[in-house]
Short mmCIF file of N, CA and C in Angstrom, two decimals:
data_model
loop_
_atom_site.label_atom_id
_atom_site.label_comp_id
_atom_site.label_asym_id
_atom_site.label_seq_id
_atom_site.Cartn_x
_atom_site.Cartn_y
_atom_site.Cartn_z
N MET A 1 -12.97 -27.48 -71.43
CA MET A 1 -13.10 -27.01 -70.08
C MET A 1 -13.67 -28.03 -68.82
N PRO A 2 -13.80 -27.80 -67.64
CA PRO A 2 -14.26 -28.86 -66.83
C PRO A 2 -15.69 -28.80 -66.94
N LYS A 3 -16.21 -29.71 -66.59
CA LYS A 3 -17.63 -30.08 -67.11
C LYS A 3 -18.71 -30.30 -65.78
N THR A 4 -17.86 -31.23 -64.96
CA THR A 4 -18.54 -31.70 -63.59
C THR A 4 -17.99 -31.19 -62.53
N LYS A 5 -18.52 -30.98 -61.45
CA LYS A 5 -17.79 -30.72 -60.34
C LYS A 5 -16.46 -31.29 -59.82
N LEU A 6 -16.25 -32.55 -60.28
CA LEU A 6 -14.85 -33.29 -59.98
C LEU A 6 -13.96 -32.90 -60.89
N GLN A 7 -14.36 -32.68 -62.17
CA GLN A 7 -13.23 -31.77 -63.02
C GLN A 7 -12.87 -30.49 -62.74
N ASN A 8 -13.82 -29.85 -62.28
CA ASN A 8 -13.73 -28.24 -61.84
C ASN A 8 -12.85 -28.21 -60.71
N PHE A 9 -12.77 -29.25 -59.71
CA PHE A 9 -12.12 -29.27 -58.40
C PHE A 9 -10.59 -29.93 -58.90
N LEU A 10 -10.68 -30.62 -59.73
CA LEU A 10 -9.29 -31.15 -60.08
C LEU A 10 -8.34 -30.03 -61.05
N PHE A 11 -9.42 -29.49 -61.80
CA PHE A 11 -8.95 -28.10 -62.30
C PHE A 11 -8.33 -27.14 -61.60
N THR A 12 -9.34 -26.66 -60.60
CA THR A 12 -8.68 -25.78 -59.57
C THR A 12 -7.61 -26.08 -58.90
N ILE A 13 -7.35 -27.62 -58.62
CA ILE A 13 -5.87 -27.96 -57.60
C ILE A 13 -4.64 -27.66 -58.72
N ALA A 14 -5.05 -28.05 -60.08
CA ALA A 14 -3.81 -28.15 -61.00
C ALA A 14 -3.66 -26.46 -61.10
N MET A 15 -4.43 -25.73 -61.60
CA MET A 15 -4.28 -24.16 -61.94
C MET A 15 -3.95 -23.61 -60.41
N ALA A 16 -4.23 -24.17 -59.55
CA ALA A 16 -3.38 -23.38 -57.98
C ALA A 16 -2.16 -23.61 -57.94
N PHE A 17 -1.75 -25.14 -58.36
CA PHE A 17 -0.34 -25.35 -58.14
C PHE A 17 0.42 -24.74 -58.88
N VAL A 18 0.16 -24.62 -60.36
CA VAL A 18 0.88 -23.91 -61.45
C VAL A 18 0.86 -22.51 -61.08
N MET A 19 0.28 -21.92 -60.51
CA MET A 19 0.07 -20.30 -60.42
C MET A 19 0.92 -20.07 -59.15
N VAL A 20 0.64 -20.59 -58.07
CA VAL A 20 1.28 -20.55 -56.69
C VAL A 20 2.75 -20.88 -56.89
N TYR A 21 3.01 -21.85 -57.39
CA TYR A 21 4.44 -22.23 -57.50
C TYR A 21 5.09 -21.25 -58.05
N ALA A 22 4.59 -20.81 -59.25
CA ALA A 22 5.56 -19.91 -60.24
C ALA A 22 5.68 -18.76 -59.35
N MET A 23 4.29 -18.40 -58.81
CA MET A 23 4.51 -16.98 -57.93
C MET A 23 5.38 -17.14 -57.02
N ILE A 24 5.54 -18.19 -55.95
CA ILE A 24 6.42 -18.35 -54.96
C ILE A 24 8.02 -18.13 -55.76
N CYS A 25 8.00 -19.02 -56.76
CA CYS A 25 9.64 -18.74 -57.39
C CYS A 25 9.79 -17.24 -57.94
N TYR A 26 8.82 -16.79 -58.43
CA TYR A 26 9.18 -15.12 -58.85
C TYR A 26 9.39 -14.42 -57.50
N ASN A 27 8.40 -14.67 -56.22
CA ASN A 27 8.91 -13.66 -55.22
C ASN A 27 10.29 -14.32 -54.74
N ILE A 28 10.66 -15.30 -54.43
CA ILE A 28 11.88 -15.85 -53.79
C ILE A 28 13.15 -15.16 -54.75
N SER A 29 12.59 -15.37 -56.10
CA SER A 29 13.92 -14.64 -56.75
C SER A 29 14.01 -13.19 -56.64
N LEU A 30 12.90 -12.50 -56.71
CA LEU A 30 12.91 -11.01 -56.26
C LEU A 30 13.93 -10.86 -54.90
N ASN A 31 13.60 -11.61 -54.15
CA ASN A 31 14.04 -11.65 -52.72
C ASN A 31 15.58 -11.91 -52.63
N ILE A 32 16.00 -12.48 -53.37
CA ILE A 32 17.34 -13.00 -53.33
C ILE A 32 18.32 -12.44 -54.37
N GLY A 33 17.41 -11.60 -55.37
CA GLY A 33 18.25 -10.88 -56.17
C GLY A 33 18.30 -11.52 -57.71
N GLY A 34 17.68 -12.82 -57.90
CA GLY A 34 17.83 -13.25 -59.32
C GLY A 34 17.64 -14.46 -59.10
N MET A 35 17.31 -15.60 -60.28
CA MET A 35 16.70 -16.69 -60.12
C MET A 35 18.09 -17.70 -60.05
N THR A 36 17.61 -18.85 -59.32
CA THR A 36 19.24 -19.71 -59.30
C THR A 36 18.02 -21.15 -59.08
N ASN A 37 18.89 -21.98 -59.27
CA ASN A 37 18.45 -23.63 -59.11
C ASN A 37 17.57 -24.00 -57.87
N GLU A 38 18.36 -23.13 -57.06
CA GLU A 38 18.06 -23.31 -55.76
C GLU A 38 16.32 -22.56 -55.06
N VAL A 39 16.06 -21.97 -56.17
CA VAL A 39 14.77 -21.32 -55.97
C VAL A 39 13.76 -22.38 -55.90
N PHE A 40 13.67 -23.13 -57.14
CA PHE A 40 12.75 -24.24 -57.37
C PHE A 40 12.70 -25.12 -56.26
N ILE A 41 13.77 -25.29 -55.41
CA ILE A 41 13.55 -26.34 -54.14
C ILE A 41 13.02 -25.37 -53.12
N LEU A 42 13.31 -24.24 -52.62
CA LEU A 42 13.00 -23.16 -51.81
C LEU A 42 11.40 -23.19 -52.02
N ALA A 43 10.89 -23.02 -53.29
CA ALA A 43 9.49 -22.78 -53.42
C ALA A 43 8.71 -23.66 -52.78
N PHE A 44 9.05 -24.94 -52.73
CA PHE A 44 8.34 -26.13 -52.21
C PHE A 44 8.23 -25.94 -50.70
N HIS A 45 8.77 -25.25 -49.65
CA HIS A 45 8.58 -24.86 -48.57
C HIS A 45 7.38 -23.97 -48.25
N GLU A 46 7.37 -23.02 -49.11
CA GLU A 46 6.14 -22.11 -48.84
C GLU A 46 4.95 -22.72 -49.51
N MET A 47 5.18 -23.50 -50.49
CA MET A 47 3.83 -24.28 -51.43
C MET A 47 2.88 -25.23 -50.56
N VAL A 48 3.50 -25.45 -49.39
CA VAL A 48 2.86 -26.24 -48.24
C VAL A 48 1.48 -25.58 -47.85
N ILE A 49 2.05 -24.50 -47.58
CA ILE A 49 1.19 -23.25 -46.69
C ILE A 49 0.18 -22.60 -48.07
N MET A 50 0.70 -22.00 -49.02
CA MET A 50 0.11 -21.46 -50.01
C MET A 50 -0.54 -22.04 -50.87
N TRP A 51 -0.32 -23.25 -51.39
CA TRP A 51 -1.24 -23.93 -52.06
C TRP A 51 -2.63 -24.14 -51.60
N PRO A 52 -2.60 -24.99 -50.71
CA PRO A 52 -4.07 -25.28 -49.95
C PRO A 52 -4.83 -23.92 -49.61
N ILE A 53 -4.36 -23.01 -49.23
CA ILE A 53 -5.10 -21.59 -49.19
C ILE A 53 -5.56 -20.93 -50.63
N ALA A 54 -4.81 -20.79 -51.65
CA ALA A 54 -5.19 -20.99 -53.05
C ALA A 54 -6.27 -21.55 -53.71
N ILE A 55 -6.26 -22.84 -53.24
CA ILE A 55 -7.35 -23.81 -53.48
C ILE A 55 -8.83 -23.54 -52.86
N ILE A 56 -8.60 -23.45 -51.62
CA ILE A 56 -9.96 -23.15 -51.02
C ILE A 56 -10.47 -21.83 -51.33
N LEU A 57 -9.33 -20.48 -51.64
CA LEU A 57 -10.00 -19.09 -51.71
C LEU A 57 -10.87 -19.30 -53.27
N GLU A 58 -9.99 -19.96 -54.05
CA GLU A 58 -10.51 -20.26 -55.79
C GLU A 58 -11.47 -20.95 -55.62
N PHE A 59 -11.79 -21.92 -55.04
CA PHE A 59 -12.92 -23.11 -55.06
C PHE A 59 -14.30 -22.44 -54.45
N PHE A 60 -13.96 -21.96 -53.29
CA PHE A 60 -15.36 -21.62 -52.63
C PHE A 60 -15.43 -20.00 -52.63
N ILE A 61 -14.79 -19.38 -52.85
CA ILE A 61 -15.08 -17.71 -53.13
C ILE A 61 -14.74 -16.96 -54.23
N ILE A 62 -13.66 -17.24 -54.98
CA ILE A 62 -13.03 -16.26 -55.82
C ILE A 62 -13.64 -16.69 -57.19
N GLU A 63 -14.03 -17.99 -57.31
CA GLU A 63 -14.46 -18.61 -58.54
C GLU A 63 -15.79 -18.05 -58.76
N LYS A 64 -16.66 -18.25 -57.96
CA LYS A 64 -17.95 -17.59 -57.99
C LYS A 64 -17.97 -15.97 -57.95
N LEU A 65 -17.36 -15.38 -57.28
CA LEU A 65 -17.50 -13.77 -57.41
C LEU A 65 -16.82 -13.58 -58.89
N ALA A 66 -16.03 -14.23 -59.42
CA ALA A 66 -14.91 -13.86 -60.65
C ALA A 66 -16.13 -14.05 -61.75
N LYS A 67 -17.12 -15.00 -61.75
CA LYS A 67 -18.05 -15.32 -62.66
C LYS A 67 -19.09 -14.06 -62.38
N ILE A 68 -19.56 -13.96 -61.31
CA ILE A 68 -20.60 -12.91 -61.47
C ILE A 68 -20.15 -11.42 -61.93
N ILE A 69 -18.67 -11.21 -61.68
CA ILE A 69 -18.27 -9.82 -62.16
C ILE A 69 -18.04 -10.19 -63.68
N THR A 70 -17.53 -11.22 -64.17
CA THR A 70 -16.98 -11.03 -65.53
C THR A 70 -18.30 -11.35 -66.26
N PHE A 71 -19.51 -11.87 -65.69
CA PHE A 71 -20.85 -11.79 -66.58
C PHE A 71 -21.61 -10.48 -66.37
N HIS A 72 -21.40 -9.65 -65.38
CA HIS A 72 -21.74 -8.38 -65.42
C HIS A 72 -21.26 -7.73 -66.41
N LEU A 73 -19.66 -7.64 -66.65
CA LEU A 73 -19.14 -6.82 -67.54
C LEU A 73 -19.27 -7.17 -69.05
N ILE A 74 -19.32 -8.15 -69.48
CA ILE A 74 -20.10 -8.80 -70.56
C ILE A 74 -21.08 -9.80 -70.73
N ASP A 75 -21.63 -10.01 -71.92
CA ASP A 75 -22.55 -10.78 -72.29
C ASP A 75 -22.28 -11.86 -73.16
N PRO A 76 -22.60 -13.08 -72.15
CA PRO A 76 -21.79 -14.30 -72.82
C PRO A 76 -22.29 -14.91 -74.01
N LYS A 77 -23.73 -14.25 -74.20
CA LYS A 77 -24.37 -14.78 -75.46
C LYS A 77 -23.89 -13.99 -76.78
N VAL A 78 -23.41 -12.77 -76.72
CA VAL A 78 -22.78 -12.09 -77.53
C VAL A 78 -21.29 -12.20 -77.89
N GLU A 79 -20.23 -12.23 -76.79
CA GLU A 79 -18.97 -12.59 -76.79
C GLU A 79 -18.42 -13.96 -77.28
N ARG A 80 -17.25 -13.50 -77.71
CA ARG A 80 -16.75 -15.30 -78.23
C ARG A 80 -16.24 -15.62 -76.92
N PRO A 81 -15.94 -17.02 -76.91
CA PRO A 81 -15.58 -17.72 -75.80
C PRO A 81 -14.16 -17.22 -75.50
N LEU A 82 -13.35 -17.21 -76.44
CA LEU A 82 -11.80 -16.78 -76.26
C LEU A 82 -11.87 -15.17 -75.21
N PHE A 83 -12.84 -14.53 -75.73
CA PHE A 83 -12.96 -13.17 -74.81
C PHE A 83 -13.54 -13.40 -73.55
N ILE A 84 -14.35 -14.42 -73.68
CA ILE A 84 -14.98 -14.35 -72.12
C ILE A 84 -14.13 -15.33 -71.31
N ARG A 85 -13.20 -16.14 -71.72
CA ARG A 85 -12.28 -16.89 -71.14
C ARG A 85 -10.90 -15.70 -70.67
N LEU A 86 -10.60 -15.06 -71.41
CA LEU A 86 -9.46 -13.73 -70.95
C LEU A 86 -10.07 -12.67 -69.94
N VAL A 87 -11.42 -12.56 -70.17
CA VAL A 87 -11.81 -11.81 -69.24
C VAL A 87 -12.09 -12.30 -67.51
N LEU A 88 -12.62 -13.81 -67.70
CA LEU A 88 -12.67 -14.43 -66.42
C LEU A 88 -11.05 -14.53 -65.91
N CYS A 89 -9.97 -15.13 -66.88
CA CYS A 89 -8.78 -15.11 -65.96
C CYS A 89 -8.42 -13.75 -65.53
N SER A 90 -8.64 -12.58 -66.18
CA SER A 90 -8.21 -11.48 -65.71
C SER A 90 -8.64 -11.10 -64.53
N VAL A 91 -10.01 -11.23 -64.55
CA VAL A 91 -10.79 -10.80 -63.41
C VAL A 91 -10.29 -11.67 -61.92
N ILE A 92 -10.08 -13.34 -62.20
CA ILE A 92 -9.75 -14.12 -61.03
C ILE A 92 -8.29 -13.60 -60.67
N VAL A 93 -7.27 -13.09 -61.53
CA VAL A 93 -6.05 -12.45 -61.21
C VAL A 93 -6.29 -11.29 -60.36
N CYS A 94 -6.97 -10.41 -60.74
CA CYS A 94 -7.45 -9.15 -60.34
C CYS A 94 -8.14 -9.40 -58.52
N LEU A 95 -8.54 -10.56 -58.34
CA LEU A 95 -9.29 -10.93 -56.99
C LEU A 95 -7.93 -11.68 -56.53
N MET A 96 -7.47 -12.75 -56.86
CA MET A 96 -6.43 -13.60 -56.21
C MET A 96 -5.11 -12.83 -55.82
N CYS A 97 -4.59 -12.12 -57.00
CA CYS A 97 -3.45 -11.41 -56.56
C CYS A 97 -3.01 -10.74 -55.18
N PRO A 98 -3.97 -9.67 -55.10
CA PRO A 98 -3.98 -8.89 -53.66
C PRO A 98 -4.12 -9.76 -52.50
N ILE A 99 -4.71 -10.70 -52.50
CA ILE A 99 -5.30 -11.56 -51.46
C ILE A 99 -3.97 -12.27 -51.38
N MET A 100 -3.31 -13.13 -52.23
CA MET A 100 -2.50 -13.98 -51.87
C MET A 100 -1.19 -13.20 -51.52
N SER A 101 -1.08 -11.78 -52.21
CA SER A 101 -0.20 -11.19 -51.86
C SER A 101 -0.10 -10.83 -50.09
N LEU A 102 -1.06 -10.50 -49.79
CA LEU A 102 -1.62 -10.14 -48.35
C LEU A 102 -1.07 -11.19 -47.50
N ILE A 103 -1.61 -12.46 -47.89
CA ILE A 103 -1.39 -13.56 -46.98
C ILE A 103 0.48 -14.01 -46.86
N ALA A 104 0.82 -13.90 -48.16
CA ALA A 104 2.39 -14.22 -48.44
C ALA A 104 3.13 -13.13 -47.64
N THR A 105 2.39 -11.85 -47.58
CA THR A 105 3.23 -10.49 -46.96
C THR A 105 3.30 -11.01 -45.36
N ILE A 106 2.01 -11.37 -44.93
CA ILE A 106 1.73 -11.78 -43.51
C ILE A 106 2.94 -12.85 -42.95
N LEU A 107 3.02 -13.59 -43.65
CA LEU A 107 3.36 -14.90 -43.31
C LEU A 107 4.89 -15.14 -43.78
N PHE A 108 5.55 -14.36 -44.62
CA PHE A 108 6.91 -14.81 -45.11
C PHE A 108 7.74 -13.51 -45.36
N LYS A 109 7.08 -12.44 -45.29
CA LYS A 109 7.54 -10.97 -45.47
C LYS A 109 8.51 -10.47 -44.10
N ASN A 110 7.77 -10.78 -43.22
CA ASN A 110 8.41 -10.10 -41.76
C ASN A 110 8.01 -8.39 -42.20
N ALA A 111 6.94 -8.04 -42.27
CA ALA A 111 6.71 -6.76 -42.65
C ALA A 111 6.85 -5.65 -41.46
N GLY A 112 6.15 -6.02 -40.44
CA GLY A 112 6.32 -5.65 -39.23
C GLY A 112 5.15 -4.58 -39.26
N VAL A 113 5.49 -3.25 -39.17
CA VAL A 113 4.54 -2.28 -38.97
C VAL A 113 4.65 -1.79 -40.42
N GLU A 114 5.14 -2.05 -41.60
CA GLU A 114 5.23 -1.62 -42.78
C GLU A 114 4.19 -2.57 -43.61
N VAL A 115 3.54 -3.49 -43.16
CA VAL A 115 2.90 -4.68 -43.64
C VAL A 115 1.85 -3.96 -44.88
N ILE A 116 1.33 -2.87 -44.56
CA ILE A 116 0.55 -2.20 -45.65
C ILE A 116 1.50 -1.92 -46.82
N ALA A 117 2.38 -1.05 -46.78
CA ALA A 117 3.25 -0.71 -47.60
C ALA A 117 3.94 -2.00 -48.40
N VAL A 118 4.41 -2.94 -47.48
CA VAL A 118 5.08 -4.12 -48.34
C VAL A 118 3.95 -4.72 -48.81
N TRP A 119 2.84 -5.08 -48.59
CA TRP A 119 1.62 -5.74 -49.08
C TRP A 119 1.57 -4.97 -50.44
N LEU A 120 1.18 -3.80 -50.51
CA LEU A 120 0.79 -3.02 -51.74
C LEU A 120 2.28 -3.27 -52.81
N GLN A 121 3.32 -3.10 -52.44
CA GLN A 121 4.49 -2.97 -53.05
C GLN A 121 4.66 -4.69 -53.79
N THR A 122 4.09 -5.63 -52.88
CA THR A 122 4.12 -7.14 -53.14
C THR A 122 2.74 -7.20 -54.37
N THR A 123 1.98 -6.64 -54.20
CA THR A 123 0.72 -6.98 -55.00
C THR A 123 0.98 -6.15 -56.67
N VAL A 124 1.82 -5.06 -56.11
CA VAL A 124 2.08 -4.11 -57.90
C VAL A 124 3.22 -5.22 -58.23
N PHE A 125 4.12 -5.76 -57.68
CA PHE A 125 5.43 -6.39 -58.30
C PHE A 125 4.75 -7.73 -58.82
N ASN A 126 3.62 -8.50 -58.04
CA ASN A 126 3.20 -9.91 -58.48
C ASN A 126 2.29 -9.67 -59.51
N PHE A 127 1.26 -8.38 -59.57
CA PHE A 127 0.45 -8.80 -60.53
C PHE A 127 0.91 -8.81 -62.23
N PRO A 128 1.49 -8.09 -62.59
CA PRO A 128 1.88 -8.37 -64.02
C PRO A 128 2.15 -9.71 -64.43
N MET A 129 3.27 -10.32 -63.43
CA MET A 129 3.68 -11.90 -63.66
C MET A 129 2.45 -12.70 -63.36
N ALA A 130 1.63 -12.43 -62.31
CA ALA A 130 0.20 -13.33 -62.47
C ALA A 130 -0.46 -13.28 -63.55
N LEU A 131 -0.72 -12.34 -63.88
CA LEU A 131 -1.63 -11.88 -65.20
C LEU A 131 -0.87 -12.83 -66.33
N GLY A 132 0.20 -12.05 -66.80
CA GLY A 132 0.89 -13.18 -68.11
C GLY A 132 1.15 -14.13 -67.62
N TRP A 133 1.56 -14.99 -66.62
CA TRP A 133 1.59 -16.46 -66.21
C TRP A 133 0.25 -17.19 -66.61
N GLN A 134 -0.76 -16.47 -66.02
CA GLN A 134 -2.20 -16.99 -65.98
C GLN A 134 -2.52 -17.03 -67.58
N ILE A 135 -2.82 -15.98 -68.36
CA ILE A 135 -3.23 -15.78 -69.54
C ILE A 135 -1.99 -16.79 -70.63
N PHE A 136 -0.92 -16.59 -70.62
CA PHE A 136 -0.01 -16.94 -71.85
C PHE A 136 0.63 -18.05 -71.32
N PHE A 137 0.99 -18.46 -70.25
CA PHE A 137 1.88 -19.89 -70.03
C PHE A 137 1.34 -20.86 -69.21
N GLY A 138 1.29 -20.67 -67.56
CA GLY A 138 0.80 -21.62 -66.58
C GLY A 138 -0.45 -21.93 -67.23
N GLY A 139 -1.28 -20.82 -66.79
CA GLY A 139 -2.59 -21.02 -67.09
C GLY A 139 -3.50 -21.66 -68.61
N ALA A 140 -2.65 -21.09 -69.63
CA ALA A 140 -2.75 -21.63 -70.70
C ALA A 140 -2.47 -23.17 -70.91
N PHE A 141 -1.50 -23.45 -70.41
CA PHE A 141 -1.16 -25.17 -70.25
C PHE A 141 -2.19 -25.64 -69.55
N ILE A 142 -2.31 -25.34 -68.12
CA ILE A 142 -3.43 -26.41 -67.76
C ILE A 142 -4.81 -26.26 -68.53
N ARG A 143 -5.24 -25.06 -69.01
CA ARG A 143 -6.48 -24.93 -69.86
C ARG A 143 -6.26 -25.91 -70.98
N PHE A 144 -5.20 -25.98 -71.67
CA PHE A 144 -4.91 -26.77 -72.76
C PHE A 144 -4.93 -28.36 -72.42
N VAL A 145 -4.48 -28.99 -71.18
CA VAL A 145 -4.31 -30.18 -70.52
C VAL A 145 -6.03 -30.14 -70.30
N SER A 146 -6.71 -29.58 -69.74
CA SER A 146 -7.82 -29.83 -69.40
C SER A 146 -8.84 -29.94 -70.49
N LYS A 147 -8.78 -29.12 -71.30
CA LYS A 147 -9.64 -29.29 -72.65
C LYS A 147 -9.13 -30.59 -73.11
N LYS A 148 -8.01 -31.26 -73.17
CA LYS A 148 -7.87 -32.39 -73.71
C LYS A 148 -8.43 -33.53 -73.04
N LEU A 149 -8.34 -33.30 -71.52
CA LEU A 149 -8.77 -34.55 -70.79
C LEU A 149 -10.23 -34.58 -70.72
N CYS A 150 -10.92 -33.25 -70.51
CA CYS A 150 -12.26 -33.41 -70.46
C CYS A 150 -13.07 -33.50 -71.73
N ASP A 151 -12.82 -33.35 -72.86
CA ASP A 151 -13.76 -33.51 -74.21
C ASP A 151 -13.45 -34.87 -74.69
#
């Protein structure tokens, strides 16, 4: 895992890319009724906006808040590192998913007066995907690469 501020920043950039790209692909697929090759290209149009937002949120706000919440819930002296990592990742998803879903709803969903309803629906649809992708696939891949590069 990252040991320096630079490593942490690069980790945040990579994690945000993997998470945001996957979630944009997922949301486009939901909107058009299924996954197509075109989705991978279309996702880059939203990436330009959503990736920097995710980096800024994660690096300056969410990371610190997630650590406070995680270490309020569990004792790092007692718990195994894997459990700490799982709780931290889960807390980050719990914080990031509603915020990023709100931003995406406002910017891309044309929700009009139904913005709250559309945001809540978007969050409910996004949460299971974001949690699974973070813990088992995209997030796991970035943590694996980071561990290999930082150790």
